[in-house]
Structure formats: structure tokens, C-alpha cells
Amino acid sequence: MGTDANTQNLNAQTTTPTRLTGAEILWATLVGEGVTDVFGYPGGAILPVYDALRKFPIRHVLVRHEQGAAHMADGYARASGKVGVCVATSGPGATNLVTGIANAMLDSIPMVCITGQVSSKVLGTDAFQEVDITGITLPVTKHNFLVNRAEDIAPALRHAFQIARSARPGPVLVDITKDAQQATALFDFEAAKPRPYRPHPMLHVDESDLEQAAELIRNAKQPVILAGHGIIISGAEEQLLTLAERAQIPVGLTLLGLSGFPASHPLNLGMMGMHGEAWVNHAIQEADLLIACGMRFDDRVTGTIPTFATKAKKIHIEVDPAEVNKNVKVDIALIGDLREVLEKLLPRIPGHDRTAWLKAIDKIKGAAAVRDIKNLPDSGHLYAAHVVHDLWRITGGNAIVATDVGQHQMWEAQYFHHEKPRTLITSGGLGTMGFALPAAIGAKVACPDKEVWVIAGDGGFQMTSAELCTIAQEKIKINIAIINNGFLGMVRQWQEFFYDRNYESTPLLSPDFVKLAEAHGIAGRTVSTRAEVADAVAEARSAPGAFLLNFMVEQEDSVYPMIPVGSALHEMILRPGKSPLLQTPEDE
Ligand SMILES: Cc1cc2nc3c(=O)[nH]c(=O)nc-3n(C[C@H](O)[C@H](O)[C@H](O)COP(=O)(O)OP(=O)(O)OC[C@H]3O[C@@H](n4cnc5c(N)ncnc54)[C@H](O)[C@@H]3O)c2cc1C
Ligand SMILES: Cc1ncc(C[n+]2csc(CCOP(=O)(O)OP(=O)(O)O)c2C)c(N)n1
Ligand SMILES: [Mg+2]
């Protein structure tokens, strides 16, 4: 963070052009773009930038691995809706960012990633720590820039912010040569403004398409809304609620759509897809109309395409024309920002009674709702579902939860009921193990007043656990729940179901996580029974600093329902009848 008295002279509020070094221009431009926090790791090719940092009012979180910096920027963006920023040096610093950039790309997260590059005179000579990072990241960025003149830094960065946040958001990389950081140029924030954003020519909704869509909705007997991440990205929660309530249409959510529609709402069906609720998938297969809102028909959502919702007409509201008719052919496409399109559509949608359809879904639910564990008697075993359910209950569902990838991620999606947008931070498209801990740090930096939890597996946690030291150094209060099943659980589950229980390379030795936390000055506790869960969660919440809970859960539990790859949505493997998680009639 800058402490220098000259800060005022150097920040972007400067009205008259000022001569600055490229490094100073970089920070001044970030200040002008409203950036207050960045996540990064220094090195030779970015040293001029680090040298200038003290002059600017920006908090720099020093990470332990650049992948962590990218995930922190990502978590920051998901929690706040702002653009996340990460910084790394050339060569290995830049390549370490790549997984985090790809993660953001697949989930449409707005990020600006800044890398140092060798001096322009030696570019292309295999200079020390030179890699072609713009080439490497071309397929996993929305756009990228190589900047080799100080005067180009501000325009490139401002353009990067515009690209990152416009239409379908995504990560943008700006690679800046060392000599450009060291040279000087006139800094004029206003003059560096990019041309006004020009929407894609296809981003235009015809009156006749709107009318046709409205007519389909008015006439549908068994419609379902498929609500995706676009709801949260465009801030269309209110419009979605109005559409659902007015037309009495039930809402299924993708993994990334969760938190976009209140979990407790009677029209909320829960998550669809591979590990979605059985009744959502059945409802989709029985529907006569699907209204897909800001979701991209991922294969985890559709099952095999030829068998997907064959009885339904389909409306797709989507900002990226490339997503329309990519996986699922639709009858009407409304291409534009979801909130704007819904605002245009709503006046054409009258109130509607769909009691018969809602009752029919309730009936399917009755038969399939076998996993609700609310009142389950304590059998002495600790199940991951118990832990997640109790965490939800105790936190009142108000916490931001960052999950890792695997079984615990699916149990979180099923048992932690998100009411408010941006409270679930999870890696959907890339499914990046190691995401949770750094993403939670980013979320906490973005939302210091919110309660933030990590829910991670014993495998994924080990991939980025070095960031525990970042928490210690930065004094970040987050709580960590490790769902410790002694396995790479999701892979073990696939081995159980599809590879004859050949548990090759999935039993997993872990360090003593509590001791690991203690080595970083972070308190922790191991929990092995359900009776201890509430007390342990309370201890973590009231601890002044970060706290780690190591939950020793059943080792060979599986996530149900599950749609095997290559099957239809209704061909689900359900939890076997004798499971201790089965709901008994008196639980209801
Ligand atoms: C282990 C594992 C299991 C999984 N199982 C499931 C599962 O069972 N069910 C499930 O749903 N997912 C599951 N996923 C996640 C899945 O892989 C996808 O990431 C997820 O389905 C994508 O959801 P989405 O389409 O809503 O979001 P995204 O992939 O983020 O797509 C968002 C869409 O909205 C559009 N959009 C963005 N902004 C706007 C705007 N302003 N206006 C209009 N449109 C906009 C984008 O162009 C894009 O097409 C799983 C992931 C993992 C790792
Ligand atoms: C970086 C990375 N490597 C491998 C995988 C494949 N993978 C998906 S889930 C999983 C197991 C995760 O194990 P753990 O973190 O213990 O979570 P659990 O499934 O047991 O809850 C693996 C190896 C992945 N998603 N990401
Ligand atoms: Mg595990």
C-alpha cells in the first residue's frame, strides 16, 4: 500500500497530463479504474512496477504461488462483481497464472492479469525468463496485449478493463516489457479512455422475437426456467423473480446459477444436471417449454443432447451469440443482456395459474426427495452432507462459501441453501482443484464485513495450502472446513461406479491439517462426530483469526443422484435404499 506523500500527485485524479514512468502509469491507471486491491508476486521483469507501488493507495496481497493470485482475483471478482486484478513476473510467474486464467475464462469472470516481460530489445531471443505469455494464453483469455512503450500502458490497461467487464466478461492479460515500465511518458487518464464499447451487431432483440417468446410462455402448460450464471453476472435476480412468480414457472439452477434465485423460494427446484436434484431433471425432461436464462447448456447439465428435453420448445436468453445453438438447438434466441431482455419481456407476460404443473413436480419430488437429512438421528457416523447442512444452518445461510472441486463441492451445492447472490464461489467449467482457499481469500478482501468459509476436500486443499501463510501475513479472517475423506473422493466414486472399485491412486495421505494450520499461526480443530460439529463451527466463527476445521467424514460415501456420462437426464443413479442418509417419513 502506498505511503508516499506524493501519492496525491500521481494518482489518476490528476487533470493535467503528468510525466510518469511506465510503472507509475500502470498504478495510476488502476487507481483511476477504481482498483483498491491486487494480488501478486514480484520478480525481475516486474520490479519497476513493484518499486512504484508505495506511491499509490492500492493494497497488494503477497501470495505464495501465482496460481493463488489468479484465483484470489477471481474470487474477488465473483464476490464483488468488480474486475479482479493479479500481477506476476515474466516466465514462470506468468505461466503459474495460466490455470487461474483458464478457470476465469471458462466461468466468464472479469479479470485483468498483468505480467512483466523481458525488455523489448531482447524479445524473441529466449532471454532469461522469457516466455511468449500472450501466445500461451491466447486460447484462455478474452483478449491479451503485449505492451512495449510506456505511452501505451494506460490505453492498453483501460481497454483491458473495458473488455474484461463488457458483455460476456472474461480475463484479459496485459504483458508489459521491462523497458516500457522504466521509460517515461505523459500520463493522461482521460485521453487513455478506450472508444465507447460497441456491442456485437447480433446483440439486438427483435420485437417479433420477443412477442414469439412471450406467446410460447403464455401458452406453455409445463414450463421450466433454467437459470444460469448470467443471472448473477447481469444482476437480473429481481427480473427473474418477477418472471417466475408472475407466470408461476418453477426455476432450476445450474451450479453457477446457485444463489441467483432464493433457495427457500417455493418455485426454486434446486440444481439441475449430473448431480442435480432428481425432480429438476425429471421436470426438465417432462417440460413443454424451457426458458434458458444466461446458461450455456454445459454437458454436465444436459446429459446426452439427443435425449435432452425432447418434448420442450426452447427459448435461450444469452449475451454471447456464439453460445446460441452451440450445444442445444433452440426455437427462439433473444441475444442480449439478460436483465435488459427480461425487462423487455416482462410487460408481455400476464399472471398465470400453473397449479397442476407445480403439483405434478411436487409428486415427483415426493418420490425422489430421499436425501433430506434435516432431522436424521445421529448414527455415530459423520457424513459430509451433515457437515455442510449444519454449516448452512448455523451460519443462517448468510456466509460466502468458496468450494474446491469434487464430492464436497456437490454436497455444498445440494445442502448449503444460498439465498443471496454472489454467496457461492465455485469453479464450474474448468473444475480446478486448489481453487477454494485462494478464492476465499479474494472474496474476503473484496467483502471484509462478510463471513467467509472455505469448503475443500483433503486433496484439493493440499494443492494450494501454501496460501495459509498469505492468510497469516495479511491477517485474513476466514474459516476453513476440510471435508477429509481420505480419498480423491470424486475420482474414487467414478472408480466405484464405473471401474469395478479399482481404487488406483485415489487413497490419499494428508498431513495433520490442524498442525499444518498451527505451523502458520492459525488455530484449528479436528472433528470426528456429528455431536461436535455445532460447537466446532461456533469456535471457528468466534475465533479472532482464521480457523481450520478438519472434518473426518465417512470415507466411501458417494454423491447422489448421478447421471453417468453418456446417459439421459432421467437415467439417474439414486442413493441405494439402505443408506443412512435416507429420509424417513417422520423426518418430513
Ligand atoms: C465436479 C463437477 C460437477 C458438476 N456438476 C454439475 C451439475 O450437476 N449441474 C450443473 O449445473 N453444473 C455442474 N457443474 C458445473 C458445470 O461444469 C458448468 O460449469 C455449469 O453448468 C455452467 O453453468 P452456467 O452455464 O450457468 O454458467 P457459465 O458457464 O458461466 O455460463 C454463463 C452463460 O451466461 C452467459 N452470460 C453471461 N453474462 C450474461 C448476461 N449479462 N446476459 C445474458 N447472458 C449472459 C454467458 O455468455 C454464458 O453462456 C459441475 C462442475 C464440476 C467441477
Ligand atoms: C487440478 C485438478 N487435477 C485433477 C482433477 C480431477 N479431480 C476432480 S475431483 C478430484 C478429487 C478431489 O478430491 P478431494 O479434493 O479430496 O475432494 P473430494 O472429492 O474427496 O470431496 C480430482 C482428482 C481436477 N479437477 N483438478
Ligand atoms: Mg477427499
XYZ file of C-alpha atoms and ligand atoms in Angstrom:
668
model
C 0.000 0.000 0.000
C 1.302 3.418 -0.894
C 2.527 5.630 1.927
C 4.368 8.209 -0.091
C 3.323 11.850 0.280
C 3.378 12.217 -3.487
C 0.509 9.783 -3.895
C -1.961 12.581 -4.455
C 0.104 13.911 -7.336
C 0.435 10.583 -9.002
C -2.996 9.085 -8.864
C -5.462 9.174 -11.670
C -7.376 12.170 -10.448
C -4.617 14.274 -11.987
C -6.317 16.502 -14.515
C -3.287 17.821 -16.331
C -1.104 15.302 -18.106
C 1.896 14.416 -15.940
C 5.164 12.791 -16.928
C 5.480 9.454 -15.129
C 7.362 6.218 -15.552
C 5.502 3.360 -17.207
C 5.377 1.622 -13.818
C 3.742 4.674 -12.229
C 1.351 4.961 -15.140
C 0.305 1.369 -14.521
C -0.680 2.010 -10.899
C -2.210 5.401 -11.643
C -4.386 3.799 -14.295
C -5.504 1.077 -11.881
C -6.402 3.740 -9.316
C -8.379 5.555 -11.992
C -10.223 2.353 -12.818
C -11.277 2.109 -9.179
C -8.919 -0.715 -8.209
C -8.156 -0.856 -4.495
C -6.695 -4.367 -4.145
C -4.378 -6.526 -6.249
C -2.921 -9.997 -5.731
C 0.587 -10.710 -6.886
C 4.167 -11.925 -6.624
C 7.256 -9.959 -7.670
C 10.241 -10.849 -9.855
C 12.874 -9.219 -12.038
C 10.766 -8.324 -15.058
C 8.071 -6.627 -12.956
C 10.360 -4.999 -10.373
C 9.920 -1.410 -11.617
C 6.171 -1.848 -11.065
C 6.710 -3.124 -7.518
C 9.165 -0.309 -6.863
C 6.476 2.264 -7.715
C 3.680 0.616 -5.706
C 4.394 2.503 -2.464
C 3.225 5.730 -4.111
C -0.319 4.526 -4.713
C -3.325 3.763 -2.491
C -3.581 0.138 -3.513
C -3.414 -2.895 -1.228
C -1.114 -5.602 -2.569
C -1.701 -9.101 -1.226
C 1.524 -11.100 -1.493
C 0.596 -14.653 -2.476
C 2.669 -17.818 -2.176
C 2.161 -19.048 -5.745
C 0.915 -17.099 -8.761
C -1.931 -19.587 -9.313
C -3.170 -18.337 -5.951
C -3.010 -14.739 -7.199
C -5.204 -15.546 -10.184
C -7.739 -17.450 -8.042
C -7.781 -14.632 -5.486
C -8.510 -12.091 -8.224
C -11.194 -14.481 -9.465
C -12.797 -14.902 -6.014
C -12.597 -11.128 -5.535
C -14.480 -10.604 -8.813
C -17.123 -13.252 -8.088
C -17.829 -11.888 -4.614
C -17.950 -8.212 -5.589
C -18.891 -8.053 -9.267
C -15.810 -5.883 -9.810
C -12.804 -6.671 -12.020
C -10.176 -8.711 -10.140
C -6.511 -7.855 -10.720
C -3.423 -10.054 -10.408
C 0.243 -9.328 -11.077
C 3.177 -11.622 -11.852
C 6.650 -11.516 -13.259
C 7.697 -12.943 -16.635
C 8.457 -16.601 -17.384
C 7.500 -18.933 -14.521
C 5.486 -16.214 -12.774
C 3.376 -15.763 -15.870
C 2.988 -19.485 -16.610
C 1.938 -20.111 -12.997
C -1.023 -17.799 -13.655
C -2.292 -19.860 -16.571
C -4.532 -22.314 -14.666
C -6.192 -19.436 -12.850
C -6.712 -17.536 -16.098
C -8.267 -20.583 -17.774
C -10.502 -21.042 -14.745
C -11.766 -17.463 -15.086
C -12.218 -17.839 -18.837
C -14.445 -20.897 -18.569
C -16.642 -19.272 -15.920
C -16.787 -15.794 -17.549
C -15.029 -13.946 -14.719
C -13.796 -10.366 -15.311
C -10.088 -10.184 -14.534
C -7.082 -8.131 -15.611
C -3.821 -10.070 -15.326
C -0.642 -8.033 -15.533
C 2.677 -9.673 -16.311
C 6.181 -8.289 -16.610
C 8.043 -9.182 -19.803
C 11.714 -9.058 -20.776
C 12.896 -5.794 -22.371
C 11.717 -5.184 -25.900
C 15.286 -5.286 -27.270
C 15.693 -8.937 -26.276
C 12.161 -10.129 -27.044
C 12.292 -13.338 -29.037
C 15.858 -14.249 -28.020
C 14.990 -16.767 -25.299
C 16.148 -14.150 -22.828
C 16.224 -15.061 -19.138
C 12.666 -15.863 -18.002
C 11.185 -15.060 -21.378
C 8.035 -16.907 -22.421
C 5.524 -15.903 -25.025
C 2.734 -15.481 -22.484
C 0.397 -13.737 -24.920
C 0.785 -16.766 -27.205
C 0.343 -19.218 -24.340
C -2.788 -17.519 -23.021
C -4.401 -16.716 -26.363
C -6.979 -19.522 -26.085
C -7.749 -18.846 -22.392
C -8.130 -15.080 -22.409
C -10.916 -12.951 -23.790
C -8.138 -10.757 -25.178
C -4.489 -10.019 -24.483
C -1.932 -7.280 -25.114
C 1.849 -7.080 -25.391
C 2.877 -3.517 -24.483
C 6.404 -2.292 -25.172
C 6.100 1.503 -24.860
C 5.339 3.496 -21.706
C 2.813 5.668 -23.559
C 0.769 2.589 -24.500
C 0.356 1.306 -20.937
C -2.617 3.413 -19.878
C -4.631 2.922 -23.110
C -3.954 -0.847 -23.089
C -4.956 -1.195 -19.445
C -8.105 0.887 -19.834
C -9.068 -1.144 -22.873
C -8.373 -4.330 -20.906
C -10.803 -3.263 -18.171
C -13.457 -2.439 -20.740
C -13.090 -5.822 -22.433
C -12.975 -7.739 -19.140
C -16.258 -6.323 -17.871
C -18.308 -5.862 -21.060
C -20.970 -8.238 -22.465
C -19.754 -11.732 -21.532
C -16.997 -10.987 -19.009
C -13.631 -12.714 -19.050
C -9.920 -12.457 -18.234
C -7.631 -10.098 -20.155
C -3.843 -10.293 -19.929
C -1.568 -7.277 -20.299
C 2.107 -8.196 -20.748
C 4.421 -5.195 -20.295
C 8.103 -5.153 -21.193
C 10.547 -4.021 -18.540
C 11.827 -1.115 -20.632
C 8.250 0.166 -21.051
C 7.899 0.120 -17.255
C 11.142 2.089 -16.881
C 10.645 4.666 -19.632
C 8.600 7.805 -19.040
C 5.566 9.173 -20.849
C 2.838 11.730 -20.341
C 0.032 10.211 -18.311
C -3.438 11.427 -19.205
C -6.124 9.160 -17.793
C -8.959 10.770 -19.747
C -7.117 10.645 -23.060
C -6.383 6.957 -22.490
C -10.101 6.163 -22.439
C -10.988 3.460 -24.964
C -13.517 4.078 -27.714
C -17.044 3.537 -26.412
C -17.888 -0.141 -26.218
C -19.609 -1.239 -29.409
C -21.959 -4.140 -28.805
C -21.765 -7.112 -31.151
C -24.127 -6.452 -34.101
C -26.097 -9.566 -33.164
C -26.880 -8.112 -29.715
C -30.264 -6.949 -30.762
C -33.663 -8.290 -29.812
C -36.413 -8.041 -32.434
C -39.908 -7.111 -31.323
C -41.211 -10.128 -33.221
C -38.837 -12.491 -31.357
C -39.919 -11.016 -28.034
C -43.546 -11.466 -28.982
C -42.994 -15.056 -30.104
C -41.170 -15.838 -26.866
C -43.962 -14.268 -24.836
C -46.530 -16.284 -26.737
C -44.666 -19.519 -26.057
C -44.568 -18.629 -22.356
C -48.257 -17.674 -22.264
C -49.278 -20.942 -23.931
C -46.952 -23.317 -22.098
C -48.536 -25.796 -19.704
C -45.343 -27.256 -18.278
C -42.585 -24.632 -18.499
C -39.296 -24.629 -16.578
C -36.808 -21.758 -16.250
C -33.164 -22.848 -16.475
C -31.332 -20.119 -14.580
C -27.581 -19.839 -15.021
C -24.587 -17.744 -14.083
C -25.796 -14.975 -16.425
C -28.467 -14.111 -13.832
C -25.765 -13.122 -11.355
C -23.442 -11.563 -13.940
C -26.158 -9.281 -15.312
C -27.774 -8.631 -11.906
C -31.129 -9.952 -13.129
C -32.223 -11.573 -9.856
C -35.235 -9.303 -9.431
C -36.430 -9.719 -13.018
C -36.090 -13.490 -12.731
C -38.102 -13.473 -9.531
C -40.841 -11.411 -11.181
C -40.997 -13.694 -14.206
C -41.136 -16.847 -12.080
C -43.738 -15.519 -9.649
C -45.965 -13.816 -12.165
C -46.046 -16.725 -14.615
C -45.756 -19.353 -11.847
C -42.848 -21.082 -13.534
C -40.529 -23.302 -11.490
C -36.805 -22.484 -11.605
C -33.956 -24.970 -11.940
C -30.432 -23.633 -11.442
C -27.049 -24.568 -12.854
C -24.173 -24.945 -10.396
C -23.042 -21.420 -11.253
C -26.598 -20.083 -11.150
C -26.991 -21.100 -7.493
C -27.575 -18.023 -5.311
C -29.230 -16.220 -8.248
C -32.706 -17.229 -7.024
C -33.520 -17.619 -3.313
C -33.127 -21.247 -2.240
C -36.111 -21.027 0.103
C -38.488 -19.812 -2.604
C -41.281 -22.323 -3.270
C -40.608 -22.125 -7.029
C -36.915 -22.986 -6.593
C -36.308 -26.557 -7.704
C -32.571 -26.561 -6.887
C -29.642 -27.629 -9.036
C -30.099 -29.427 -12.353
C -27.745 -31.778 -14.156
C -25.312 -34.562 -13.374
C -25.636 -34.206 -9.593
C -28.805 -32.164 -9.648
C -31.988 -32.972 -7.820
C -33.875 -35.872 -9.384
C -37.087 -33.849 -9.599
C -35.445 -30.971 -11.518
C -34.069 -33.350 -14.108
C -37.427 -35.133 -14.402
C -39.227 -31.784 -14.677
C -36.864 -30.732 -17.489
C -37.497 -33.995 -19.334
C -41.284 -33.540 -18.942
C -41.359 -29.814 -19.748
C -43.104 -28.418 -22.822
C -41.055 -25.185 -22.658
C -37.571 -24.367 -21.356
C -36.598 -20.741 -20.806
C -32.794 -20.782 -20.577
C -31.524 -17.611 -18.914
C -27.769 -16.909 -19.041
C -26.658 -20.540 -19.110
C -24.695 -22.377 -21.763
C -26.118 -25.917 -21.751
C -22.900 -27.434 -20.402
C -22.633 -31.213 -20.791
C -22.860 -31.572 -17.003
C -26.328 -30.015 -17.390
C -27.810 -31.721 -20.444
C -26.766 -35.364 -20.344
C -26.741 -36.694 -23.928
C -28.050 -33.969 -26.221
C -30.409 -36.094 -28.376
C -32.258 -37.180 -25.238
C -32.364 -33.720 -23.617
C -35.844 -32.262 -23.050
C -37.214 -33.690 -26.272
C -40.787 -32.555 -25.574
C -39.847 -28.929 -24.942
C -39.717 -25.835 -27.113
C -36.691 -23.797 -26.094
C -36.042 -20.085 -25.582
C -32.437 -19.008 -24.977
C -31.652 -15.593 -23.500
C -27.899 -15.151 -23.882
C -25.376 -12.360 -24.357
C -22.825 -14.351 -26.364
C -24.112 -15.185 -29.859
C -21.543 -17.997 -30.081
C -23.390 -19.874 -27.317
C -26.704 -19.915 -29.164
C -27.429 -23.229 -30.918
C -23.935 -24.430 -29.919
C -24.970 -27.401 -27.807
C -28.763 -27.372 -27.790
C -30.801 -26.143 -30.761
C -33.363 -23.579 -29.649
C -36.615 -22.281 -31.105
C -36.128 -18.639 -30.154
C -32.923 -16.833 -29.252
C -33.066 -13.489 -27.506
C -29.498 -12.246 -27.804
C -28.633 -9.525 -25.344
C -28.017 -8.696 -21.724
C -30.301 -10.866 -19.640
C -31.597 -8.142 -17.383
C -32.406 -5.869 -20.311
C -34.100 -8.668 -22.248
C -36.171 -9.741 -19.241
C -37.225 -6.131 -18.683
C -38.499 -6.026 -22.262
C -40.180 -9.395 -21.972
C -41.943 -8.924 -18.634
C -44.662 -6.463 -19.743
C -45.814 -9.115 -22.220
C -46.181 -11.826 -19.577
C -49.533 -11.908 -17.780
C -50.228 -13.634 -14.461
C -50.840 -17.344 -14.874
C -52.036 -20.226 -12.757
C -49.922 -23.357 -13.165
C -51.025 -25.290 -10.104
C -51.432 -28.555 -11.998
C -47.808 -28.472 -13.249
C -46.398 -27.442 -9.878
C -48.361 -30.226 -8.195
C -47.067 -32.730 -10.722
C -43.472 -31.703 -9.862
C -44.244 -31.972 -6.148
C -45.362 -35.503 -6.800
C -42.065 -36.385 -8.489
C -40.322 -34.682 -5.579
C -42.171 -36.780 -3.044
C -40.750 -39.939 -4.559
C -37.258 -38.623 -5.081
C -36.603 -36.377 -2.086
C -34.663 -39.027 -0.290
C -31.638 -37.076 0.765
C -33.021 -34.513 3.136
C -31.130 -35.082 6.348
C -32.578 -32.336 8.496
C -33.797 -34.478 11.348
C -31.717 -37.540 10.787
C -30.819 -39.222 14.058
C -27.100 -39.265 14.837
C -25.854 -42.697 13.805
C -22.359 -42.049 15.153
C -21.026 -41.573 11.629
C -20.040 -38.185 10.304
C -21.217 -37.565 6.767
C -20.051 -34.681 4.599
C -23.703 -33.846 3.983
C -24.167 -33.423 7.759
C -21.262 -31.034 7.975
C -22.448 -28.886 5.084
C -26.052 -28.912 6.272
C -25.029 -27.910 9.804
C -22.745 -25.192 8.490
C -25.637 -23.791 6.488
C -27.983 -23.944 9.452
C -25.526 -22.375 11.909
C -24.413 -19.549 9.616
C -28.044 -18.823 8.751
C -27.049 -19.342 5.127
C -25.563 -15.846 5.092
C -21.920 -16.718 4.613
C -19.977 -16.593 1.383
C -18.763 -20.125 0.680
C -15.837 -20.880 -1.626
C -15.665 -24.539 -2.537
C -12.995 -26.652 -4.058
C -13.722 -29.344 -6.655
C -15.005 -32.826 -6.000
C -17.644 -34.553 -3.922
C -17.687 -31.894 -1.204
C -18.425 -29.306 -3.939
C -21.531 -31.198 -4.990
C -22.658 -31.710 -1.388
C -22.235 -27.996 -0.819
C -24.421 -27.319 -3.873
C -27.055 -29.699 -2.543
C -27.082 -28.911 1.181
C -25.994 -25.275 1.586
C -29.009 -23.250 0.570
C -27.947 -19.921 -0.892
C -30.415 -17.069 -0.552
C -28.367 -14.106 -1.728
C -26.414 -13.570 -4.953
C -22.635 -13.969 -5.028
C -22.534 -16.157 -1.935
C -21.306 -19.295 -3.729
C -17.850 -19.146 -5.272
C -17.020 -22.334 -7.115
C -15.051 -23.467 -10.134
C -17.575 -24.838 -12.624
C -16.187 -25.048 -16.143
C -12.546 -25.911 -15.505
C -13.215 -27.702 -12.205
C -9.916 -26.541 -10.745
C -8.773 -28.306 -7.589
C -6.954 -25.851 -5.339
C -9.391 -23.051 -6.127
C -11.201 -22.719 -2.799
C -8.582 -21.362 -0.403
C -7.222 -18.570 -2.623
C -10.698 -17.744 -3.982
C -11.952 -17.334 -0.402
C -9.047 -15.001 0.379
C -10.026 -12.900 -2.640
C -13.677 -12.889 -1.547
C -12.754 -11.762 1.971
C -10.545 -8.954 0.654
C -13.475 -7.836 -1.520
C -16.064 -8.177 1.258
C -14.262 -7.694 4.585
C -17.527 -7.475 6.519
C -18.891 -10.795 5.296
C -18.399 -14.188 6.911
C -16.355 -16.320 4.507
C -15.946 -20.114 4.586
C -13.794 -22.454 2.568
C -15.240 -25.913 1.966
C -12.446 -28.009 0.478
C -11.517 -31.640 0.043
C -8.389 -33.140 1.566
C -6.962 -33.460 -1.951
C -7.674 -30.026 -3.391
C -6.709 -28.258 -0.166
C -3.183 -29.648 -0.463
C -2.812 -28.130 -3.933
C -2.786 -24.517 -2.707
C -2.382 -24.856 1.075
C 0.716 -22.657 0.871
C -1.739 -19.752 0.821
C -2.316 -20.391 4.554
C 0.743 -18.228 5.010
C -0.851 -15.470 2.940
C -3.770 -15.543 5.379
C -1.356 -15.281 8.288
C 0.683 -12.441 6.810
C -2.364 -10.476 5.667
C -4.363 -11.271 8.840
C -7.359 -12.524 6.895
C -10.224 -13.924 8.948
C -11.723 -16.790 7.027
C -12.862 -20.169 8.270
C -11.806 -23.371 6.593
C -13.744 -26.639 6.594
C -11.781 -29.560 5.174
C -14.011 -32.466 4.244
C -11.434 -35.141 4.938
C -12.494 -38.464 3.438
C -9.000 -39.862 2.898
C -9.637 -40.110 -0.825
C -9.683 -38.150 -4.028
C -13.326 -38.768 -3.417
C -14.982 -37.837 -6.700
C -12.492 -39.941 -8.654
C -12.936 -42.800 -6.166
C -16.685 -42.574 -6.762
C -16.175 -42.955 -10.533
C -13.874 -45.925 -9.834
C -16.579 -47.432 -7.614
C -19.349 -46.978 -10.198
C -17.522 -47.471 -13.499
C -14.106 -49.086 -12.859
C -15.000 -52.097 -10.709
C -13.899 -50.454 -7.458
C -10.312 -50.372 -8.607
C -9.182 -47.611 -6.275
C -5.986 -46.915 -8.149
C -4.151 -43.796 -6.911
C -7.103 -42.320 -5.056
C -6.427 -43.212 -1.380
C -4.726 -40.104 -0.128
C -2.330 -39.459 2.713
C -2.662 -35.999 4.181
C -0.646 -34.045 6.681
C -2.169 -33.337 10.070
C -4.140 -30.333 8.828
C -4.537 -28.854 12.308
C -0.777 -28.964 12.861
C -0.249 -27.515 9.393
C -2.532 -24.613 10.293
C -0.760 -24.196 13.625
C 2.575 -24.019 11.828
C 1.171 -20.908 10.166
C -0.115 -19.456 13.429
C -3.676 -20.465 12.554
C -5.803 -22.301 15.103
C -7.641 -25.476 14.220
C -9.548 -28.498 15.441
C -10.332 -31.997 14.219
C -13.958 -33.140 14.339
C -14.994 -36.790 14.024
C -18.596 -36.949 15.252
C -21.722 -35.062 14.377
C -22.259 -34.138 18.022
C -19.149 -31.934 17.907
C -19.973 -30.093 14.688
C -22.034 -27.224 16.101
C -19.546 -26.461 18.872
C -16.590 -26.592 16.498
C -18.270 -24.286 13.990
C -19.102 -21.853 16.808
C -15.468 -21.918 17.965
C -14.256 -21.165 14.442
C -16.713 -18.322 13.992
C -15.859 -16.638 17.262
C -12.082 -17.025 16.894
C -10.451 -13.665 16.188
C -8.295 -15.022 13.374
C -8.587 -17.634 10.659
C -9.618 -21.103 11.876
C -9.337 -24.540 10.294
C -11.747 -27.397 10.947
C -10.665 -30.849 9.839
C -13.840 -32.938 9.462
C -13.067 -36.665 9.400
C -16.022 -37.899 7.361
C -17.158 -41.290 6.043
C -14.540 -42.362 3.543
C -16.579 -44.139 0.909
C -19.735 -42.088 0.703
C -20.898 -41.068 -2.787
C -22.773 -38.133 -4.270
C -26.290 -38.961 -5.454
C -28.100 -38.644 -7.729
C -25.593 -39.140 -10.507
C -26.152 -39.214 -14.236
C -23.455 -41.365 -15.817
C -21.681 -39.702 -18.758
C -23.465 -40.707 -21.974
C -26.852 -41.112 -20.299
C -30.042 -39.090 -20.434
C -31.059 -36.660 -17.682
C -33.694 -39.036 -16.341
C -31.301 -42.009 -16.166
C -30.006 -41.205 -12.699
C -28.216 -43.440 -10.240
C -30.083 -42.821 -6.968
C -28.852 -43.349 -3.427
C -29.192 -47.041 -2.529
C -32.223 -47.748 -0.350
C -30.470 -48.697 2.889
C -28.384 -45.562 3.082
C -28.277 -43.887 6.490
C -28.986 -40.608 4.708
C -32.342 -41.853 3.501
C -35.169 -39.684 4.671
C -37.604 -41.435 6.937
C -41.296 -40.410 6.895
C -41.002 -38.803 10.328
C -38.220 -36.522 9.009
C -40.582 -34.646 6.730
C -17.302 -31.908 -10.278
C -18.267 -31.021 -11.023
C -19.582 -31.408 -11.180
C -20.506 -30.575 -11.802
N -21.819 -30.959 -11.838
C -22.741 -30.063 -12.271
C -24.139 -30.347 -12.172
O -24.549 -31.402 -11.709
N -25.006 -29.404 -12.588
C -24.587 -28.194 -13.094
O -25.415 -27.349 -13.414
N -23.289 -27.929 -13.230
C -22.367 -28.819 -12.810
N -21.029 -28.487 -12.892
C -20.655 -27.186 -13.479
C -20.631 -27.217 -14.998
O -19.453 -27.837 -15.438
C -20.740 -25.788 -15.582
O -19.699 -25.002 -15.074
C -22.047 -25.091 -15.237
O -23.137 -25.918 -15.521
C -22.151 -23.815 -16.042
O -23.227 -23.053 -15.602
P -23.737 -21.818 -16.440
O -23.961 -22.231 -17.855
O -24.875 -21.246 -15.689
O -22.557 -20.756 -16.276
P -21.366 -20.294 -17.252
O -20.595 -21.430 -17.749
O -20.649 -19.223 -16.526
O -22.141 -19.665 -18.473
C -22.866 -18.473 -18.312
C -23.597 -18.165 -19.590
O -24.297 -16.952 -19.381
C -23.970 -16.036 -20.427
N -23.989 -14.683 -19.880
C -23.027 -14.038 -19.193
N -23.408 -12.782 -18.901
C -24.641 -12.611 -19.417
C -25.536 -11.533 -19.460
N -25.249 -10.348 -18.910
N -26.722 -11.706 -20.096
C -27.042 -12.894 -20.675
N -26.211 -13.960 -20.663
C -25.018 -13.824 -20.044
C -22.587 -16.439 -20.894
O -22.343 -15.997 -22.206
C -22.653 -17.966 -20.771
O -23.210 -18.553 -21.912
C -20.085 -29.335 -12.324
C -18.750 -28.950 -12.216
C -17.846 -29.771 -11.560
C -16.432 -29.315 -11.415
C -6.147 -29.645 -10.788
C -7.026 -30.838 -10.905
N -6.490 -32.075 -11.010
C -7.299 -33.160 -11.086
C -8.657 -33.032 -11.083
C -9.558 -34.253 -11.192
N -10.375 -34.389 -9.984
C -11.651 -33.962 -9.897
S -12.329 -34.201 -8.395
C -10.936 -34.920 -7.825
C -10.845 -35.438 -6.403
C -10.900 -34.348 -5.405
O -10.532 -34.882 -4.164
P -10.716 -34.041 -2.845
O -10.114 -32.711 -3.011
O -10.244 -34.844 -1.686
O -12.296 -33.834 -2.793
P -13.427 -34.957 -2.584
O -13.893 -35.362 -3.943
O -12.838 -36.095 -1.829
O -14.513 -34.249 -1.821
C -9.941 -34.975 -8.812
C -8.590 -35.589 -8.640
C -9.166 -31.718 -11.017
N -10.476 -31.473 -11.047
N -8.345 -30.651 -10.888
Mg -11.234 -36.132 -0.442
